[in-house]
Amino acid sequence: MPLYDEQDEVPSTRLHFRKLIAVNPNYFGNLPSSDLEPIEVIKNNTSYEALTCIGLNQASSQLEATIAIKLPVGFGGTLCTQGTLEYVRFYLGDGLAGSTFTDLGYAAAPVHNIPNANDCSKQIEKPLYYTITLPFTTAQSICVFPNLPVVRGILSWNVIPPQNDPTWQPVWGQVVDQNIQITPRLWKIIDILNLLPKDVVSKLPPQFAENPEIPFPLPTAAPLELGSLATLYKDSVPPHRFGFLSLQNLFSASMSQQEMLAPQKIWSGLKLDFAGAVKSLAETSGSTSYEQLCSLGLDYGRETLVASFRIKQTSGYSGSLCTAGSDEYVTFWTDWDNTCEWSYLGTVAVSVHDISNLPTDGLSFSAALPVDLSAAARSCELPKVAKVRAVLSWATPPSTTDANAVPVWGNIVDAHVQIPPGSPLTDFTITSIGGIRTQEIDTANTGVTLASAYFVYAQTPADARGCPFAGNIVITGGAPPASQFSQYRLWTQLPGVIAPSWVASPIEVFASGQTQPTPVIPTATGGWLPFLTSTQNTFMILSNWQPPVAGLWQIAFEVQNSAGVASGQPTAWSNILIKTSSPFCSIDLTSSSNCGDIPVGAKITGDYTVTDPYLNFYSFDLEPGALSIDIQPVPSSTDTKLSITNGAWILDTTKAGLKPCGYVVSVSAWDRTIQNSAPGPGKQGFADQGFCLIAAGSSNVKEMAGWDRCEIVE
């Protein structure tokens, strides 16, 4: 396996990228609003990485973007180093085309220099495919009004795409738009009322109008029968497509000649060309005219294979969103050990329907399957690349015994993925606390995250200044495969305040190959949970813990062997700092009294205080109106000060163009607390003060509510 020297293989614009933009943020010309002159214009360069597909996983409400890593170098170091990150920021458009976009946030995947090699079939193990996942929720509509927004993904290497800037172009990366279909919500009484004529609604009992939000559950729709499909599609969909399920068994070796007469009779009764449909179906293999896989990748943090596919036609999926529609099946295979022998992993079904206003490029969906990678993991010194396969098949599941069986409707996609490095466990071990790997938390002293901390699942960095925890603390871990552990329980204590006690909280686990979680309930006596293997519990979730109060807590696990004998405390006490308070904020006026009257044209001065031991950032706002305020000191997202006491602010009402009205000036601060084991802005503190701008010479002021508390009468 050849070794590569980045100094020789990678251009300086890539190798020294961070240094170049640190000196001149517009070095590459992708900041059009900057006054700085670009030195070398580079935008949307996909030589090293590319965004192949974005899909919506309706089952888990997640957006999933798959990227291709094309080259063996240019990613900051080997697998034994920190490497670099590929970021994808997601935006949601306001319609099919998206005239305006809402920022949904970003996620990332770690990438490294992985040397080129050939697999067992002599194919080069590039590109490597990684999937980046972001939880996603949005407004839903009923099935008669399909919600098909555009999603924009901005892939950017080694720099986070800026917030609320959907037009930004990355230097290394690209921008991709794809439409998705939001799952319809349940019907409510108000939906029925809105579809009825007003004269009919007026005759209904008043309870309907009085309870418009009550759900109106409908029975599960039955699949449309062949006769209904023939009437629905007429000449728009060929019979061998809409009649596929009634024809497929004709090609089965187990079907007798007598059994073949029944479908022929049904087709003749419907005046459908049975012989022509059979002939067309026999000639159809691997057709991608209706659906097609566009990507396959590995979600590095969640250890989940993700296949994205596209629906390409307006009809041919057995009915609209208000019917049962049909299923697209994706079967996953792997060759973990590079033997050219496929192993079946599992099958995932995704519901699809006819969409009359289908976007030009179709609709993108994702199917995801958690997998157990523990047996395939190796040390970082020996990067492990494996080949995986996805088989897409409409209406009927693909073979689970023959990975090479070509579906009638659908296709096959292979990909190379890089297995996260790991080493065998030698004892019962806590691997992560609150979404952060245990080795990236100062569990011996402060209980906060270290500068190198990353979120296990989101693969985004935690704040390098250190973060405490709050909310639901998810704890993961494991033990050697040959261990005799059968049960375990979590112990917690707050030294000097709360004595040691065990925690009896249920958990939800995903088994390898399963897309829905299984609840695991602790025993009523003792709070014991069964120890599950990595196949039974893919993410190796051990406990969900909700600390009742703040403080420097300690946690440890106790286990029992298969005979039910307690083995004592197998893990040392680990410190974890729990923070429940929000930043303290205050803001006052010094040029007048709070809530005082101030003439237009005056300069308003004030002071503010922001205090928190884990301060992240703070900001000011003025409502109504645009903020034009001078702050001393200027807020910074990298400010390491623990507090800002009696800072000064100045508002020039003339410069801001403020008119006579009531206003509120506010300060908000966020800390670095990791809440509910996931990335986020932390806990928020807030303070505000009101004032009234009056026109020069005015004295008639009428008290009102809110920031419009003054009505000026000239």
XYZ file of C-alpha atoms in Angstrom:
714
model
C 0.000 0.000 0.000
C 1.687 3.245 -1.125
C 2.302 6.112 1.265
C 1.635 9.681 0.263
C 3.307 12.905 1.312
C 0.780 15.733 1.359
C 3.538 18.261 0.845
C 4.236 16.734 -2.589
C 0.736 15.722 -3.639
C -1.530 18.586 -2.527
C -1.512 22.158 -3.915
C -0.774 24.936 -1.437
C -4.296 26.327 -1.835
C -5.556 23.120 -0.275
C -2.657 22.306 2.039
C -2.570 25.787 3.609
C -6.267 26.593 3.180
C -6.948 27.630 6.786
C -3.846 29.817 6.958
C -4.714 31.581 3.715
C -8.263 32.499 4.727
C -7.062 33.519 8.193
C -4.880 36.209 6.615
C -7.435 37.154 3.946
C -10.946 35.712 4.441
C -11.695 36.543 0.796
C -8.490 34.953 -0.506
C -10.521 32.674 -2.814
C -13.127 35.246 -3.853
C -16.181 33.552 -2.342
C -17.129 36.496 -0.094
C -18.658 38.985 -2.570
C -19.578 41.472 0.180
C -15.972 41.718 1.384
C -13.779 44.721 0.633
C -10.731 42.449 0.529
C -9.368 41.646 -2.912
C -9.252 37.931 -3.796
C -5.842 36.427 -4.519
C -6.831 33.229 -6.327
C -10.494 32.649 -7.156
C -11.651 29.107 -6.400
C -15.305 28.210 -5.963
C -17.200 24.914 -5.931
C -14.087 22.848 -6.571
C -15.038 19.150 -6.510
C -11.616 17.650 -7.199
C -11.395 16.199 -3.694
C -14.993 15.838 -2.509
C -18.476 16.006 -4.037
C -22.056 15.919 -2.791
C -23.751 13.060 -4.632
C -27.303 13.027 -3.299
C -29.626 14.373 -0.590
C -32.637 12.400 0.593
C -35.278 12.509 3.316
C -35.505 9.515 5.624
C -39.199 9.683 6.461
C -38.998 6.886 9.035
C -36.520 8.772 11.240
C -37.236 12.367 10.108
C -33.653 12.970 9.022
C -32.034 14.646 6.046
C -29.186 12.529 4.708
C -26.511 13.829 2.353
C -23.961 11.429 0.885
C -20.546 12.712 -0.139
C -17.785 11.132 -2.200
C -14.146 11.430 -1.123
C -12.216 11.041 -4.356
C -8.501 11.233 -3.531
C -6.106 9.597 -1.048
C -4.594 12.887 0.188
C -5.647 16.422 0.910
C -7.608 15.789 4.099
C -5.199 16.884 6.810
C -3.577 13.664 7.965
C -3.831 9.926 8.404
C -6.543 8.075 10.301
C -4.425 8.306 13.454
C -4.626 12.111 13.354
C -7.563 14.454 13.824
C -7.877 14.845 10.054
C -10.408 17.414 8.867
C -14.171 17.742 8.591
C -16.546 17.808 5.655
C -19.482 20.067 6.559
C -22.931 20.134 5.016
C -25.286 22.971 5.912
C -28.899 22.282 4.980
C -31.517 24.819 3.886
C -35.249 24.317 3.346
C -36.856 26.159 0.441
C -40.377 27.563 0.575
C -41.687 25.597 -2.393
C -40.766 23.446 -5.369
C -38.099 25.919 -6.493
C -37.365 27.718 -3.231
C -37.472 31.501 -3.608
C -36.454 31.862 0.042
C -34.556 29.435 2.257
C -34.590 28.657 5.982
C -31.345 27.590 7.634
C -31.764 24.129 9.205
C -28.257 23.812 10.660
C -25.255 21.732 9.736
C -23.624 18.381 10.417
C -20.224 16.970 9.517
C -18.174 13.860 8.838
C -14.479 13.355 9.722
C -12.213 12.579 6.766
C -8.575 11.549 6.547
C -5.898 10.571 4.091
C -6.741 6.961 3.184
C -4.175 5.389 0.808
C -5.379 3.949 -2.491
C -5.723 0.196 -2.790
C -7.609 -2.311 -4.930
C -10.367 -4.541 -3.605
C -10.663 -8.265 -4.338
C -12.270 -7.552 -7.714
C -9.328 -5.314 -8.702
C -11.401 -2.129 -8.388
C -9.785 0.896 -6.759
C -11.210 1.673 -3.334
C -12.149 5.226 -4.288
C -14.307 7.160 -3.995
C -15.116 6.556 -0.343
C -18.711 7.412 0.514
C -19.772 9.054 3.786
C -23.306 10.076 4.750
C -23.951 13.200 6.810
C -27.241 13.230 8.745
C -29.285 16.051 10.262
C -32.528 15.640 12.284
C -35.337 17.432 10.494
C -38.883 18.539 11.246
C -41.155 20.917 9.383
C -44.817 21.743 8.917
C -46.900 18.910 7.487
C -49.986 19.051 5.299
C -52.776 16.585 4.623
C -52.423 14.093 1.798
C -54.492 16.072 -0.725
C -51.847 18.823 -0.709
C -48.407 17.219 -1.264
C -45.611 19.160 0.450
C -42.583 18.950 -1.847
C -40.014 21.533 -0.726
C -36.543 21.877 -2.148
C -33.634 21.136 0.169
C -30.291 22.780 -0.452
C -27.097 21.199 0.775
C -23.852 23.189 0.865
C -20.833 20.905 1.145
C -17.734 22.665 2.419
C -14.379 21.176 3.390
C -12.605 22.452 6.486
C -14.794 25.526 7.054
C -18.379 25.701 8.299
C -20.756 27.274 5.750
C -22.010 30.578 7.194
C -25.416 30.811 8.830
C -28.418 32.129 6.915
C -26.563 32.518 3.623
C -28.011 30.025 1.129
C -26.214 31.715 -1.777
C -22.746 31.211 -0.288
C -20.366 29.214 -2.474
C -17.712 27.007 -0.880
C -14.115 26.948 -2.013
C -13.777 23.175 -1.741
C -17.198 21.549 -2.151
C -20.437 22.300 -3.961
C -24.090 23.299 -3.686
C -26.851 20.788 -4.500
C -30.649 21.261 -4.575
C -33.052 18.339 -4.434
C -36.763 18.076 -3.709
C -38.171 15.885 -0.972
C -41.671 14.800 0.018
C -42.816 15.589 3.554
C -44.875 12.811 5.154
C -48.555 13.893 5.307
C -49.984 14.515 8.760
C -53.141 12.982 10.172
C -56.461 14.530 9.265
C -58.156 16.880 11.726
C -61.751 18.042 11.965
C -60.717 21.449 10.604
C -59.469 19.781 7.417
C -62.882 18.236 6.800
C -64.636 21.537 7.493
C -62.346 23.369 5.060
C -63.244 20.974 2.258
C -67.005 21.192 2.793
C -69.271 23.917 1.373
C -70.079 26.620 3.931
C -73.808 25.878 3.822
C -73.058 22.258 4.776
C -70.715 23.285 7.594
C -73.385 25.560 9.060
C -75.711 22.577 9.468
C -73.208 20.468 11.414
C -73.346 20.171 15.222
C -71.449 23.063 16.879
C -68.993 20.604 18.473
C -67.218 20.326 15.119
C -66.380 24.038 14.915
C -65.586 24.163 18.634
C -62.982 21.378 18.396
C -61.231 21.932 15.052
C -57.853 20.452 16.096
C -59.150 17.062 17.166
C -57.581 14.324 14.992
C -59.854 12.623 12.511
C -58.247 9.190 12.153
C -58.885 7.270 8.962
C -58.653 3.497 8.555
C -55.536 2.199 6.808
C -56.055 2.356 3.061
C -56.063 -0.963 1.225
C -53.875 -1.344 -1.893
C -55.707 -0.534 -5.113
C -56.805 -3.611 -7.031
C -55.874 -4.278 -10.646
C -59.201 -2.982 -11.993
C -58.870 0.304 -10.120
C -55.284 0.715 -11.321
C -56.322 0.056 -14.932
C -59.003 2.752 -14.673
C -56.633 5.170 -12.930
C -53.778 4.887 -15.391
C -55.493 4.111 -18.700
C -52.771 5.000 -21.224
C -50.430 6.886 -18.851
C -48.726 3.833 -17.287
C -47.988 0.577 -19.159
C -49.887 -2.516 -17.929
C -46.715 -4.459 -17.132
C -45.923 -1.704 -14.588
C -49.256 -1.221 -12.809
C -50.058 -4.932 -13.109
C -46.600 -6.056 -11.978
C -47.722 -7.701 -8.732
C -50.316 -9.838 -10.513
C -47.797 -10.924 -13.162
C -44.614 -11.513 -11.184
C -45.548 -14.979 -9.924
C -45.944 -16.213 -13.492
C -42.156 -16.445 -13.651
C -41.908 -18.480 -10.454
C -40.878 -22.109 -10.854
C -43.410 -23.079 -8.189
C -46.441 -21.883 -10.189
C -48.339 -24.595 -12.055
C -49.953 -24.234 -15.462
C -53.413 -24.385 -13.899
C -52.523 -21.538 -11.526
C -51.389 -19.452 -14.475
C -54.927 -19.455 -15.899
C -56.382 -17.327 -13.059
C -54.492 -14.061 -13.704
C -55.027 -14.448 -17.448
C -58.792 -14.659 -16.873
C -58.756 -11.559 -14.647
C -56.815 -9.550 -17.222
C -59.134 -10.653 -20.036
C -62.150 -9.591 -17.974
C -60.643 -6.123 -17.632
C -59.883 -6.041 -21.367
C -56.157 -5.742 -20.712
C -53.525 -7.161 -23.050
C -52.290 -10.030 -20.890
C -49.900 -11.536 -23.459
C -48.421 -8.153 -24.310
C -47.879 -7.328 -20.640
C -46.197 -10.681 -19.980
C -43.916 -10.135 -22.977
C -43.024 -6.592 -21.877
C -42.348 -7.746 -18.320
C -40.076 -10.552 -19.532
C -38.063 -7.955 -21.441
C -37.765 -5.614 -18.453
C -34.751 -5.943 -16.176
C -33.093 -3.327 -14.004
C -35.326 -0.576 -15.345
C -34.625 2.862 -13.854
C -37.348 4.697 -15.738
C -39.454 5.100 -12.572
C -36.990 4.912 -9.656
C -33.220 4.866 -9.307
C -30.633 4.625 -6.549
C -28.383 7.681 -6.635
C -26.026 7.058 -3.704
C -24.910 4.660 -0.985
C -22.782 5.644 1.984
C -21.919 5.003 5.619
C -23.003 7.347 8.391
C -19.723 7.292 10.284
C -21.079 8.358 13.673
C -24.335 6.409 13.718
C -22.822 3.321 12.070
C -25.695 3.208 9.599
C -25.744 2.420 5.887
C -27.804 4.940 3.911
C -29.100 4.524 0.368
C -30.784 7.456 -1.368
C -33.014 7.010 -4.388
C -35.078 9.190 -6.664
C -38.690 8.897 -7.854
C -38.749 10.028 -11.477
C -42.347 9.808 -12.772
C -45.649 11.462 -11.823
C -47.518 8.151 -11.798
C -46.953 4.425 -11.741
C -46.708 3.973 -7.956
C -50.208 2.521 -7.339
C -52.055 5.622 -6.210
C -51.869 9.100 -4.720
C -50.760 10.148 -1.236
C -54.280 9.494 0.033
C -54.028 5.819 -0.961
C -51.785 2.982 0.147
C -49.479 3.637 -2.787
C -46.637 1.140 -3.053
C -43.251 0.347 -1.517
C -39.703 0.764 -2.715
C -37.494 -1.898 -1.110
C -33.774 -1.471 -0.521
C -31.693 -4.517 0.399
C -28.235 -3.990 1.867
C -25.232 -6.282 1.435
C -21.627 -6.149 2.567
C -18.240 -7.665 1.982
C -16.520 -6.594 5.203
C -13.452 -8.787 4.719
C -12.780 -8.175 1.012
C -13.455 -11.783 -0.035
C -15.778 -10.986 -2.976
C -18.549 -12.816 -1.141
C -21.636 -10.831 -0.215
C -23.355 -11.092 3.178
C -26.995 -10.039 3.519
C -27.619 -7.322 6.118
C -31.295 -6.392 5.893
C -34.107 -4.822 3.873
C -35.832 -1.458 4.334
C -39.186 -0.450 2.798
C -40.123 3.142 1.874
C -43.656 4.138 0.826
C -44.039 6.047 -2.456
C -47.026 7.472 -4.305
C -48.151 9.216 -7.467
C -47.376 12.948 -7.319
C -49.020 14.963 -10.101
C -46.847 18.064 -9.594
C -43.576 16.146 -9.454
C -40.520 18.448 -9.663
C -38.397 18.194 -12.807
C -35.610 16.267 -11.066
C -38.017 14.026 -9.147
C -38.187 13.427 -5.396
C -35.377 12.069 -3.225
C -35.880 9.537 -0.436
C -33.453 7.701 1.836
C -33.472 4.236 3.370
C -31.178 3.641 6.346
C -30.068 0.443 8.069
C -28.076 0.366 11.343
C -25.200 -2.118 11.150
C -22.794 -3.664 13.635
C -19.265 -2.607 12.676
C -17.475 -3.874 15.770
C -16.172 -7.042 14.115
C -14.880 -5.117 11.091
C -13.065 -2.345 12.995
C -9.269 -2.162 13.059
C -6.697 0.170 14.541
C -6.146 3.557 12.929
C -2.761 2.380 11.680
C -4.463 -0.100 9.340
C -7.394 1.754 7.692
C -10.238 -0.620 6.893
C -12.211 -0.084 3.676
C -15.144 -2.354 2.853
C -17.420 -2.772 -0.132
C -21.179 -2.453 0.344
C -24.111 -2.909 -2.006
C -27.684 -1.636 -2.178
C -30.381 -3.189 -4.364
C -33.505 -1.137 -5.094
C -36.673 -2.951 -6.135
C -40.179 -1.566 -6.578
C -43.246 -3.376 -5.217
C -41.472 -6.603 -4.292
C -38.421 -7.125 -2.036
C -35.123 -8.011 -3.716
C -33.569 -11.415 -3.161
C -32.058 -11.981 0.284
C -29.934 -14.893 -0.925
C -28.521 -13.632 -4.235
C -26.854 -10.223 -4.148
C -26.464 -10.315 -7.938
C -30.159 -10.821 -8.695
C -31.206 -7.858 -10.854
C -34.614 -6.386 -9.925
C -37.272 -5.820 -12.571
C -37.862 -2.221 -11.499
C -34.818 -0.683 -9.828
C -31.049 -0.976 -9.864
C -27.915 -2.014 -7.981
C -25.289 0.352 -6.576
C -21.925 -0.576 -5.018
C -19.784 1.700 -2.875
C -16.614 1.629 -0.823
C -16.874 2.868 2.748
C -14.276 3.446 5.430
C -14.919 1.631 8.709
C -14.389 3.778 11.833
C -11.220 2.677 13.628
C -11.530 0.834 16.897
C -9.956 -1.734 19.138
C -11.424 -4.668 21.062
C -12.726 -3.894 24.545
C -10.926 -5.655 27.377
C -13.479 -4.920 30.110
C -16.860 -3.322 30.704
C -16.253 0.201 29.401
C -18.138 3.507 29.184
C -17.458 4.750 25.649
C -19.449 8.008 25.594
C -21.318 10.315 27.969
C -23.762 12.947 26.776
C -22.873 12.391 23.122
C -19.106 12.869 23.703
C -16.495 10.101 23.776
C -15.353 9.434 27.325
C -11.684 10.055 26.510
C -12.665 13.574 25.362
C -14.163 14.463 28.791
C -12.138 15.330 31.887
C -13.822 12.562 33.899
C -11.076 12.608 36.539
C -11.440 16.275 37.507
C -13.679 18.998 36.039
C -16.269 16.803 34.307
C -16.367 19.068 31.221
C -15.331 18.329 27.654
C -11.743 18.674 26.464
C -10.592 20.842 23.560
C -10.569 17.834 21.197
C -14.188 16.802 21.887
C -16.496 15.780 19.041
C -20.115 14.658 19.088
C -20.191 10.926 18.415
C -23.266 10.914 16.170
C -23.322 14.387 14.593
C -19.509 14.335 14.141
C -19.388 18.074 14.795
C -16.882 19.574 17.246
C -17.931 20.653 20.715
C -16.736 24.052 21.911
C -12.980 23.798 22.507
C -13.284 25.933 25.665
C -15.044 23.110 27.532
C -18.735 22.247 27.961
C -20.844 21.004 30.895
C -23.957 18.847 30.412
C -27.716 19.020 31.066
C -30.980 17.267 30.256
C -31.040 13.653 29.106
C -27.538 12.196 29.392
C -27.176 9.255 26.995
C -24.437 6.846 28.104
C -22.978 4.212 25.777
C -20.499 1.424 26.376
C -19.740 -2.243 25.977
C -17.784 -5.292 27.004
C -15.677 -7.999 25.316
C -17.740 -10.485 23.235
C -16.644 -13.408 25.408
C -17.490 -11.704 28.707
C -19.954 -13.291 31.119
C -21.838 -10.065 31.850
C -25.594 -10.566 31.694
C -27.038 -7.554 33.515
C -25.901 -4.094 34.529
C -27.153 -0.966 36.241
C -26.042 2.639 36.477
C -25.007 4.170 39.796
C -24.846 7.925 40.355
C -23.824 10.152 43.246
C -23.315 13.827 44.030
C -20.562 13.629 46.659
C -21.477 15.363 49.884
C -25.037 16.029 48.679
C -26.720 12.903 47.255
C -25.650 9.414 48.303
C -24.945 6.686 45.700
C -28.105 5.230 44.148
C -28.915 3.206 41.063
C -30.916 4.612 38.146
C -33.919 2.729 36.750
C -34.581 4.371 33.374
C -35.789 2.500 30.256
C -33.807 2.734 27.025
C -34.585 2.233 23.343
C -32.187 0.225 21.201
C -31.754 -0.512 17.507
C -30.802 -4.053 16.544
C -28.551 -4.518 13.518
C -30.745 -4.560 10.421
C -33.736 -2.974 12.185
C -35.078 0.511 11.432
C -37.410 0.848 14.446
C -36.256 0.927 18.091
C -37.077 -1.703 20.684
C -37.805 -0.564 24.273
C -35.803 -2.207 27.070
C -37.291 -1.935 30.567
C -35.211 -2.301 33.765
C -36.247 -4.838 36.374
C -38.667 -3.614 39.021
C -36.287 -4.853 41.698
C -32.788 -3.470 41.484
C -33.128 -1.559 38.193
C -31.086 -4.115 36.227
C -30.952 -3.956 32.414
C -29.945 -6.903 30.214
C -26.520 -6.569 28.628
C -27.067 -6.692 24.853
C -24.485 -7.471 22.201
C -23.572 -4.953 19.514
C -25.813 -6.891 17.121
C -28.787 -6.478 19.456
C -27.917 -2.885 20.399
C -26.159 -1.230 17.464
C -25.433 2.085 19.187
C -24.569 0.305 22.476
C -26.813 2.597 24.532
C -26.529 1.630 28.196
C -28.548 4.277 29.984
C -30.614 7.447 29.777
C -29.969 9.554 32.871
C -31.709 12.787 33.864
C -29.787 14.377 36.777
C -32.196 16.052 39.223
C -29.902 18.928 40.257
C -26.716 20.674 39.153
C -23.281 19.757 40.437
C -20.174 17.650 39.818
C -21.805 14.236 39.637
C -20.135 10.852 39.456
C -21.353 7.793 37.541
C -20.303 4.136 37.449
C -21.734 0.784 36.337
C -22.271 -2.415 38.289
C -22.693 -5.755 36.484
C -23.952 -9.267 37.177
C -22.693 -12.467 35.598
C -24.888 -15.110 33.978
C -25.523 -16.701 37.385
C -26.968 -13.443 38.691
C -24.017 -12.754 40.970
C -23.030 -9.098 41.246
C -19.459 -8.524 40.108
C -19.053 -5.274 41.985
C -18.301 -1.897 40.451
C -16.434 -2.598 37.161
C -15.893 1.005 36.142
C -14.233 3.765 38.129
C -16.344 6.748 39.138
C -16.427 9.212 36.241
C -16.971 12.910 36.907
C -19.595 14.712 34.851
C -20.511 18.363 35.443
C -24.247 19.061 35.296
C -25.286 22.687 34.759
C -28.905 23.792 35.034
C -28.566 27.575 35.269
C -28.719 30.010 32.362
C -26.375 32.971 31.860
C -27.187 36.043 33.936
C -28.023 39.104 31.846
C -28.909 42.694 32.706
C -29.224 45.854 30.648
C -29.949 49.418 31.723
C -30.125 52.951 30.374
C -27.678 55.473 31.856
C -28.602 58.513 29.760
C -32.163 58.408 31.116
C -34.266 56.316 33.429
C -35.346 52.874 32.353
C -38.632 53.027 30.423
C -38.055 56.782 30.149
C -38.972 59.270 27.434
C -36.179 60.278 25.052
C -36.336 62.798 22.196
C -35.654 61.626 18.658
C -32.090 62.478 17.652
C -30.571 61.778 21.052
C -27.759 59.349 21.720
C -28.892 56.742 24.206
C -26.250 55.242 26.466
C -26.445 52.304 28.824
C -24.584 49.484 30.452
C -25.003 45.731 30.447
C -23.744 42.669 32.296
C -23.405 39.105 31.046
C -22.131 36.536 33.539
C -21.600 32.802 33.210
C -18.675 30.478 33.990
C -19.222 28.764 30.603
C -20.188 31.746 28.480
C -20.441 31.025 24.757
C -21.622 34.217 23.066
C -24.063 37.079 23.488
C -25.911 39.487 21.212
C -28.108 42.593 21.263
C -31.441 43.295 19.632
C -33.754 46.262 19.184
C -37.464 45.928 18.513
C -39.070 47.217 16.490
C -36.482 48.246 13.927
C -33.018 47.314 12.758
C -30.190 47.264 15.284
C -27.610 50.023 14.914
C -25.895 49.991 18.258
C -22.304 50.446 19.346
C -21.260 47.906 21.957
C -18.161 48.025 24.153
C -16.673 45.468 24.327
C -17.833 43.986 21.018
C -19.415 40.519 21.521
C -17.371 37.648 20.145
C -18.227 33.983 19.699
C -14.687 33.151 20.814
C -14.617 35.461 23.861
C -13.085 33.491 26.727
C -14.043 35.989 29.434
C -16.214 34.467 32.156
C -18.263 37.649 32.534
C -18.788 41.106 31.116
C -19.630 43.535 33.901
C -20.790 47.099 33.217
C -20.056 46.953 29.530
C -21.215 50.026 27.613
C -23.630 50.416 24.738
C -24.590 53.498 22.690
C -27.555 53.921 20.353
C -27.554 56.935 18.046
C -31.235 57.352 17.218
C -30.467 59.634 14.269
C -28.007 57.189 12.711
C -30.438 54.331 13.266
C -33.252 56.297 11.642
C -35.631 55.616 14.511
C -39.067 57.221 14.479
C -41.223 58.175 17.477
C -42.383 54.924 19.046
C -41.867 52.605 21.979
C -38.766 50.403 21.768
C -37.128 47.538 23.633
C -33.383 46.992 23.663
C -32.314 43.527 24.804
C -29.255 41.400 25.451
C -29.246 37.615 25.074
C -26.485 35.252 26.145
C -25.923 31.554 25.544
C -23.677 29.200 27.448
C -21.809 26.108 26.230
C -23.961 23.489 27.939
C -24.517 20.296 25.933
C -28.238 19.678 26.312
C -29.838 16.275 25.756
C -26.593 14.782 24.429
C -26.758 16.699 21.130
C -25.221 19.793 19.507
C -27.053 23.039 20.140
C -26.752 26.657 21.267
C -26.771 25.903 25.005
C -28.855 27.564 27.680
C -30.067 31.114 27.080
C -30.224 34.134 29.375
C -32.128 37.307 28.500
C -32.742 40.843 29.749
C -34.378 43.913 28.226
C -35.310 47.515 28.849
C -37.886 49.724 27.188
C -37.763 53.376 26.259
C -39.984 55.785 24.396
C -38.792 58.028 21.586
C -40.863 61.168 21.297
C -40.828 63.794 18.597
C -39.104 67.050 19.445
C -41.469 69.303 21.374
C -44.048 66.570 21.996
C -45.460 66.146 25.461
C -48.675 64.222 24.812
C -47.704 60.604 25.502
C -50.266 57.844 25.862
C -49.231 54.751 27.814
C -49.620 51.517 25.883
C -48.561 47.884 26.276
C -45.395 46.225 24.977
C -42.675 47.998 23.063
C -45.334 50.181 21.343
C -46.030 51.706 24.742
C -46.030 55.288 23.411
C -48.474 56.677 20.920
C -47.293 60.118 19.875
C -49.904 62.709 19.115
C -48.418 65.668 17.230
